Amino acid sequence: MAKEKTLEDLFYDTLKDIYFAERQILRALPKMARAAQSPDLKAGLEKHREQTEGHLERLQQVFELMGKRAQGKTCEAIQGIIAEGEEIMEEFKGTPALDAGLISAAQSVEHYEIARYGTLKTWAATLGLKDAVSLLDQTLQEETATDKILSQLATTAANQKAKAA
């Protein structure tokens, strides 16, 4: 008879998912930064790469709090989102619309992460993992701030540049 799954099992499974996702994002961000035309977008993507290293460190701490080894589980969702970003970089390379497309791709990543971290934070609270709640909330706040910065870059420059062409 199969073991009945619990919220702790779901939390651990989702933690492995976002750990894999963050590692994939860490590899994708330098490519996106190199492709960006706007110095502000390039700098923002480079800054977020540094933040992502911190996200991975916090996730490792959450694994430790659970007495588990930090490991990833293939996340097809993030692989698809990153593939879409790569497609945009290829199809819009050298065009005025490239940065708007890169921002869109980056925001798709951010929204996925915001959903994951929000859920994990809530589950950690339900499971009584107070230290995990704090770690996950720090990352959630950074992801939300990055999303806002991307929106500003889109509305103040990239979208108009793409439209004017």
PDB file of C-alpha atoms in Angstrom:
ATOM      1  CA  MET A   1       0.000   0.000   0.000  1.00  0.00           C
ATOM      2  CA  ALA A   2       1.321   3.445  -0.958  1.00  0.00           C
ATOM      3  CA  LYS A   3       2.294   5.867   1.782  1.00  0.00           C
ATOM      4  CA  GLU A   4      -0.190   8.688   2.174  1.00  0.00           C
ATOM      5  CA  LYS A   5       1.382  11.995   1.109  1.00  0.00           C
ATOM      6  CA  THR A   6       1.349  14.941   3.484  1.00  0.00           C
ATOM      7  CA  LEU A   7       1.798  18.693   3.237  1.00  0.00           C
ATOM      8  CA  GLU A   8       5.409  18.171   4.322  1.00  0.00           C
ATOM      9  CA  ASP A   9       5.934  15.855   1.344  1.00  0.00           C
ATOM     10  CA  LEU A  10       4.379  18.448  -0.956  1.00  0.00           C
ATOM     11  CA  PHE A  11       6.509  21.207   0.574  1.00  0.00           C
ATOM     12  CA  TYR A  12       9.687  19.166   0.063  1.00  0.00           C
ATOM     13  CA  ASP A  13       8.725  18.262  -3.507  1.00  0.00           C
ATOM     14  CA  THR A  14       8.006  21.919  -4.364  1.00  0.00           C
ATOM     15  CA  LEU A  15      11.235  23.006  -2.676  1.00  0.00           C
ATOM     16  CA  LYS A  16      13.151  20.652  -5.003  1.00  0.00           C
ATOM     17  CA  ASP A  17      11.225  22.120  -7.955  1.00  0.00           C
ATOM     18  CA  ILE A  18      12.156  25.737  -7.191  1.00  0.00           C
ATOM     19  CA  TYR A  19      15.741  24.736  -6.396  1.00  0.00           C
ATOM     20  CA  PHE A  20      16.046  23.256  -9.888  1.00  0.00           C
ATOM     21  CA  ALA A  21      14.323  26.333 -11.347  1.00  0.00           C
ATOM     22  CA  GLU A  22      16.686  28.767  -9.612  1.00  0.00           C
ATOM     23  CA  ARG A  23      19.705  26.862 -10.905  1.00  0.00           C
ATOM     24  CA  GLN A  24      18.327  27.051 -14.463  1.00  0.00           C
ATOM     25  CA  ILE A  25      17.591  30.755 -14.043  1.00  0.00           C
ATOM     26  CA  LEU A  26      21.149  31.323 -12.808  1.00  0.00           C
ATOM     27  CA  ARG A  27      22.396  29.876 -16.108  1.00  0.00           C
ATOM     28  CA  ALA A  28      19.905  31.834 -18.264  1.00  0.00           C
ATOM     29  CA  LEU A  29      20.399  35.320 -16.787  1.00  0.00           C
ATOM     30  CA  PRO A  30      23.898  35.973 -18.206  1.00  0.00           C
ATOM     31  CA  LYS A  31      22.649  35.123 -21.718  1.00  0.00           C
ATOM     32  CA  MET A  32      19.742  37.505 -21.288  1.00  0.00           C
ATOM     33  CA  ALA A  33      22.016  40.246 -19.933  1.00  0.00           C
ATOM     34  CA  ARG A  34      24.356  39.882 -22.916  1.00  0.00           C
ATOM     35  CA  ALA A  35      21.387  40.091 -25.298  1.00  0.00           C
ATOM     36  CA  ALA A  36      19.873  43.195 -23.661  1.00  0.00           C
ATOM     37  CA  GLN A  37      20.341  46.455 -25.538  1.00  0.00           C
ATOM     38  CA  SER A  38      19.460  48.857 -22.724  1.00  0.00           C
ATOM     39  CA  PRO A  39      22.224  49.422 -20.154  1.00  0.00           C
ATOM     40  CA  ASP A  40      19.541  49.610 -17.436  1.00  0.00           C
ATOM     41  CA  LEU A  41      18.048  46.247 -18.421  1.00  0.00           C
ATOM     42  CA  LYS A  42      21.508  44.693 -18.694  1.00  0.00           C
ATOM     43  CA  ALA A  43      22.388  45.971 -15.192  1.00  0.00           C
ATOM     44  CA  GLY A  44      19.058  44.780 -13.782  1.00  0.00           C
ATOM     45  CA  LEU A  45      19.540  41.277 -15.148  1.00  0.00           C
ATOM     46  CA  GLU A  46      23.101  41.165 -13.818  1.00  0.00           C
ATOM     47  CA  LYS A  47      21.896  42.318 -10.378  1.00  0.00           C
ATOM     48  CA  HIS A  48      19.195  39.662 -10.384  1.00  0.00           C
ATOM     49  CA  ARG A  49      21.802  37.012 -11.146  1.00  0.00           C
ATOM     50  CA  GLU A  50      23.586  37.995  -7.926  1.00  0.00           C
ATOM     51  CA  GLN A  51      20.274  37.864  -6.052  1.00  0.00           C
ATOM     52  CA  THR A  52      19.568  34.416  -7.508  1.00  0.00           C
ATOM     53  CA  GLU A  53      22.784  33.124  -5.949  1.00  0.00           C
ATOM     54  CA  GLY A  54      21.386  34.314  -2.612  1.00  0.00           C
ATOM     55  CA  HIS A  55      18.054  32.615  -3.360  1.00  0.00           C
ATOM     56  CA  LEU A  56      19.897  29.324  -3.839  1.00  0.00           C
ATOM     57  CA  GLU A  57      21.762  29.809  -0.555  1.00  0.00           C
ATOM     58  CA  ARG A  58      18.495  30.429   1.287  1.00  0.00           C
ATOM     59  CA  LEU A  59      16.922  27.355  -0.309  1.00  0.00           C
ATOM     60  CA  GLN A  60      19.903  25.301   0.864  1.00  0.00           C
ATOM     61  CA  GLN A  61      19.253  26.602   4.382  1.00  0.00           C
ATOM     62  CA  VAL A  62      15.601  25.528   4.148  1.00  0.00           C
ATOM     63  CA  PHE A  63      16.676  22.044   3.068  1.00  0.00           C
ATOM     64  CA  GLU A  64      19.036  21.966   6.086  1.00  0.00           C
ATOM     65  CA  LEU A  65      16.204  23.010   8.419  1.00  0.00           C
ATOM     66  CA  MET A  66      14.293  19.980   7.146  1.00  0.00           C
ATOM     67  CA  GLY A  67      17.312  17.724   7.609  1.00  0.00           C
ATOM     68  CA  LYS A  68      17.409  17.059   3.859  1.00  0.00           C
ATOM     69  CA  ARG A  69      20.106  17.329   1.224  1.00  0.00           C
ATOM     70  CA  ALA A  70      19.598  20.212  -1.227  1.00  0.00           C
ATOM     71  CA  GLN A  71      18.587  18.685  -4.530  1.00  0.00           C
ATOM     72  CA  GLY A  72      16.577  19.676  -7.531  1.00  0.00           C
ATOM     73  CA  LYS A  73      13.725  17.996  -9.327  1.00  0.00           C
ATOM     74  CA  THR A  74      13.256  18.714 -13.022  1.00  0.00           C
ATOM     75  CA  CYS A  75      10.841  21.615 -13.454  1.00  0.00           C
ATOM     76  CA  GLU A  76       9.377  21.480 -16.921  1.00  0.00           C
ATOM     77  CA  ALA A  77       7.537  24.753 -16.357  1.00  0.00           C
ATOM     78  CA  ILE A  78      10.731  26.779 -15.915  1.00  0.00           C
ATOM     79  CA  GLN A  79      12.392  24.943 -18.787  1.00  0.00           C
ATOM     80  CA  GLY A  80       9.493  26.016 -21.015  1.00  0.00           C
ATOM     81  CA  ILE A  81       9.594  29.611 -19.801  1.00  0.00           C
ATOM     82  CA  ILE A  82      13.359  29.797 -20.376  1.00  0.00           C
ATOM     83  CA  ALA A  83      12.976  28.224 -23.835  1.00  0.00           C
ATOM     84  CA  GLU A  84      10.450  30.938 -24.714  1.00  0.00           C
ATOM     85  CA  GLY A  85      12.972  33.565 -23.611  1.00  0.00           C
ATOM     86  CA  GLU A  86      15.652  31.995 -25.786  1.00  0.00           C
ATOM     87  CA  GLU A  87      13.225  32.023 -28.718  1.00  0.00           C
ATOM     88  CA  ILE A  88      12.585  35.739 -28.190  1.00  0.00           C
ATOM     89  CA  MET A  89      16.345  36.421 -28.065  1.00  0.00           C
ATOM     90  CA  GLU A  90      16.789  34.583 -31.347  1.00  0.00           C
ATOM     91  CA  GLU A  91      13.759  35.911 -33.222  1.00  0.00           C
ATOM     92  CA  PHE A  92      14.106  39.557 -32.132  1.00  0.00           C
ATOM     93  CA  LYS A  93      17.902  39.861 -32.019  1.00  0.00           C
ATOM     94  CA  GLY A  94      19.007  43.296 -33.198  1.00  0.00           C
ATOM     95  CA  THR A  95      15.468  44.711 -33.328  1.00  0.00           C
ATOM     96  CA  PRO A  96      13.988  47.575 -31.286  1.00  0.00           C
ATOM     97  CA  ALA A  97      11.519  45.083 -29.773  1.00  0.00           C
ATOM     98  CA  LEU A  98      14.205  42.854 -28.237  1.00  0.00           C
ATOM     99  CA  ASP A  99      14.308  44.514 -24.810  1.00  0.00           C
ATOM    100  CA  ALA A 100      10.504  44.516 -24.518  1.00  0.00           C
ATOM    101  CA  GLY A 101      10.576  40.795 -25.296  1.00  0.00           C
ATOM    102  CA  LEU A 102      13.376  40.140 -22.805  1.00  0.00           C
ATOM    103  CA  ILE A 103      11.440  41.969 -20.105  1.00  0.00           C
ATOM    104  CA  SER A 104       8.362  39.911 -20.909  1.00  0.00           C
ATOM    105  CA  ALA A 105      10.370  36.691 -20.656  1.00  0.00           C
ATOM    106  CA  ALA A 106      11.993  37.802 -17.394  1.00  0.00           C
ATOM    107  CA  GLN A 107       8.619  38.693 -15.916  1.00  0.00           C
ATOM    108  CA  SER A 108       7.276  35.248 -16.820  1.00  0.00           C
ATOM    109  CA  VAL A 109      10.132  33.811 -14.760  1.00  0.00           C
ATOM    110  CA  GLU A 110       9.458  36.242 -11.906  1.00  0.00           C
ATOM    111  CA  HIS A 111       5.754  35.444 -11.813  1.00  0.00           C
ATOM    112  CA  TYR A 112       6.505  31.726 -11.643  1.00  0.00           C
ATOM    113  CA  GLU A 113       8.932  32.324  -8.787  1.00  0.00           C
ATOM    114  CA  ILE A 114       6.528  34.625  -6.941  1.00  0.00           C
ATOM    115  CA  ALA A 115       3.846  31.932  -7.111  1.00  0.00           C
ATOM    116  CA  ARG A 116       6.249  29.229  -5.875  1.00  0.00           C
ATOM    117  CA  TYR A 117       7.744  31.269  -3.039  1.00  0.00           C
ATOM    118  CA  GLY A 118       4.350  32.533  -1.893  1.00  0.00           C
ATOM    119  CA  THR A 119       3.037  28.988  -1.717  1.00  0.00           C
ATOM    120  CA  LEU A 120       6.148  27.639   0.009  1.00  0.00           C
ATOM    121  CA  LYS A 121       6.044  30.449   2.573  1.00  0.00           C
ATOM    122  CA  THR A 122       2.410  29.682   3.392  1.00  0.00           C
ATOM    123  CA  TRP A 123       3.067  25.962   3.676  1.00  0.00           C
ATOM    124  CA  ALA A 124       6.146  26.573   5.852  1.00  0.00           C
ATOM    125  CA  ALA A 125       3.962  28.622   8.218  1.00  0.00           C
ATOM    126  CA  THR A 126       1.357  25.856   8.317  1.00  0.00           C
ATOM    127  CA  LEU A 127       4.089  23.305   9.063  1.00  0.00           C
ATOM    128  CA  GLY A 128       5.520  25.495  11.842  1.00  0.00           C
ATOM    129  CA  LEU A 129       8.826  26.068  10.045  1.00  0.00           C
ATOM    130  CA  LYS A 130       9.321  29.648  11.295  1.00  0.00           C
ATOM    131  CA  ASP A 131      12.928  29.974  10.120  1.00  0.00           C
ATOM    132  CA  ALA A 132      11.923  28.709   6.674  1.00  0.00           C
ATOM    133  CA  VAL A 133       9.090  31.269   6.541  1.00  0.00           C
ATOM    134  CA  SER A 134      11.606  34.064   7.085  1.00  0.00           C
ATOM    135  CA  LEU A 135      14.039  32.751   4.451  1.00  0.00           C
ATOM    136  CA  LEU A 136      11.306  32.200   1.872  1.00  0.00           C
ATOM    137  CA  ASP A 137       9.789  35.622   2.567  1.00  0.00           C
ATOM    138  CA  GLN A 138      13.138  37.345   1.947  1.00  0.00           C
ATOM    139  CA  THR A 139      13.308  35.758  -1.489  1.00  0.00           C
ATOM    140  CA  LEU A 140       9.635  36.473  -2.197  1.00  0.00           C
ATOM    141  CA  GLN A 141      10.229  40.169  -1.441  1.00  0.00           C
ATOM    142  CA  GLU A 142      13.234  40.278  -3.799  1.00  0.00           C
ATOM    143  CA  GLU A 143      11.316  38.547  -6.589  1.00  0.00           C
ATOM    144  CA  THR A 144       8.419  40.979  -6.192  1.00  0.00           C
ATOM    145  CA  ALA A 145      10.793  43.975  -6.252  1.00  0.00           C
ATOM    146  CA  THR A 146      12.484  42.640  -9.406  1.00  0.00           C
ATOM    147  CA  ASP A 147       9.098  42.284 -11.090  1.00  0.00           C
ATOM    148  CA  LYS A 148       8.279  45.922 -10.278  1.00  0.00           C
ATOM    149  CA  ILE A 149      11.638  47.096 -11.670  1.00  0.00           C
ATOM    150  CA  LEU A 150      11.026  45.140 -14.872  1.00  0.00           C
ATOM    151  CA  SER A 151       7.591  46.748 -15.216  1.00  0.00           C
ATOM    152  CA  GLN A 152       9.163  50.189 -14.823  1.00  0.00           C
ATOM    153  CA  LEU A 153      11.788  49.429 -17.474  1.00  0.00           C
ATOM    154  CA  ALA A 154       9.064  48.237 -19.819  1.00  0.00           C
ATOM    155  CA  THR A 155       6.730  51.188 -19.377  1.00  0.00           C
ATOM    156  CA  THR A 156       9.361  53.942 -19.251  1.00  0.00           C
ATOM    157  CA  ALA A 157      11.484  52.865 -22.199  1.00  0.00           C
ATOM    158  CA  ALA A 158      11.418  49.406 -23.783  1.00  0.00           C
ATOM    159  CA  ASN A 159       7.782  49.298 -24.876  1.00  0.00           C
ATOM    160  CA  GLN A 160       7.918  52.770 -26.431  1.00  0.00           C
ATOM    161  CA  LYS A 161      11.165  51.977 -28.209  1.00  0.00           C
ATOM    162  CA  ALA A 162       9.616  48.781 -29.620  1.00  0.00           C
ATOM    163  CA  LYS A 163       6.474  50.649 -30.713  1.00  0.00           C
ATOM    164  CA  ALA A 164       8.294  53.578 -32.338  1.00  0.00           C
ATOM    165  CA  ALA A 165      10.214  51.324 -34.668  1.00  0.00           C
TER     166      ALA A 165
END
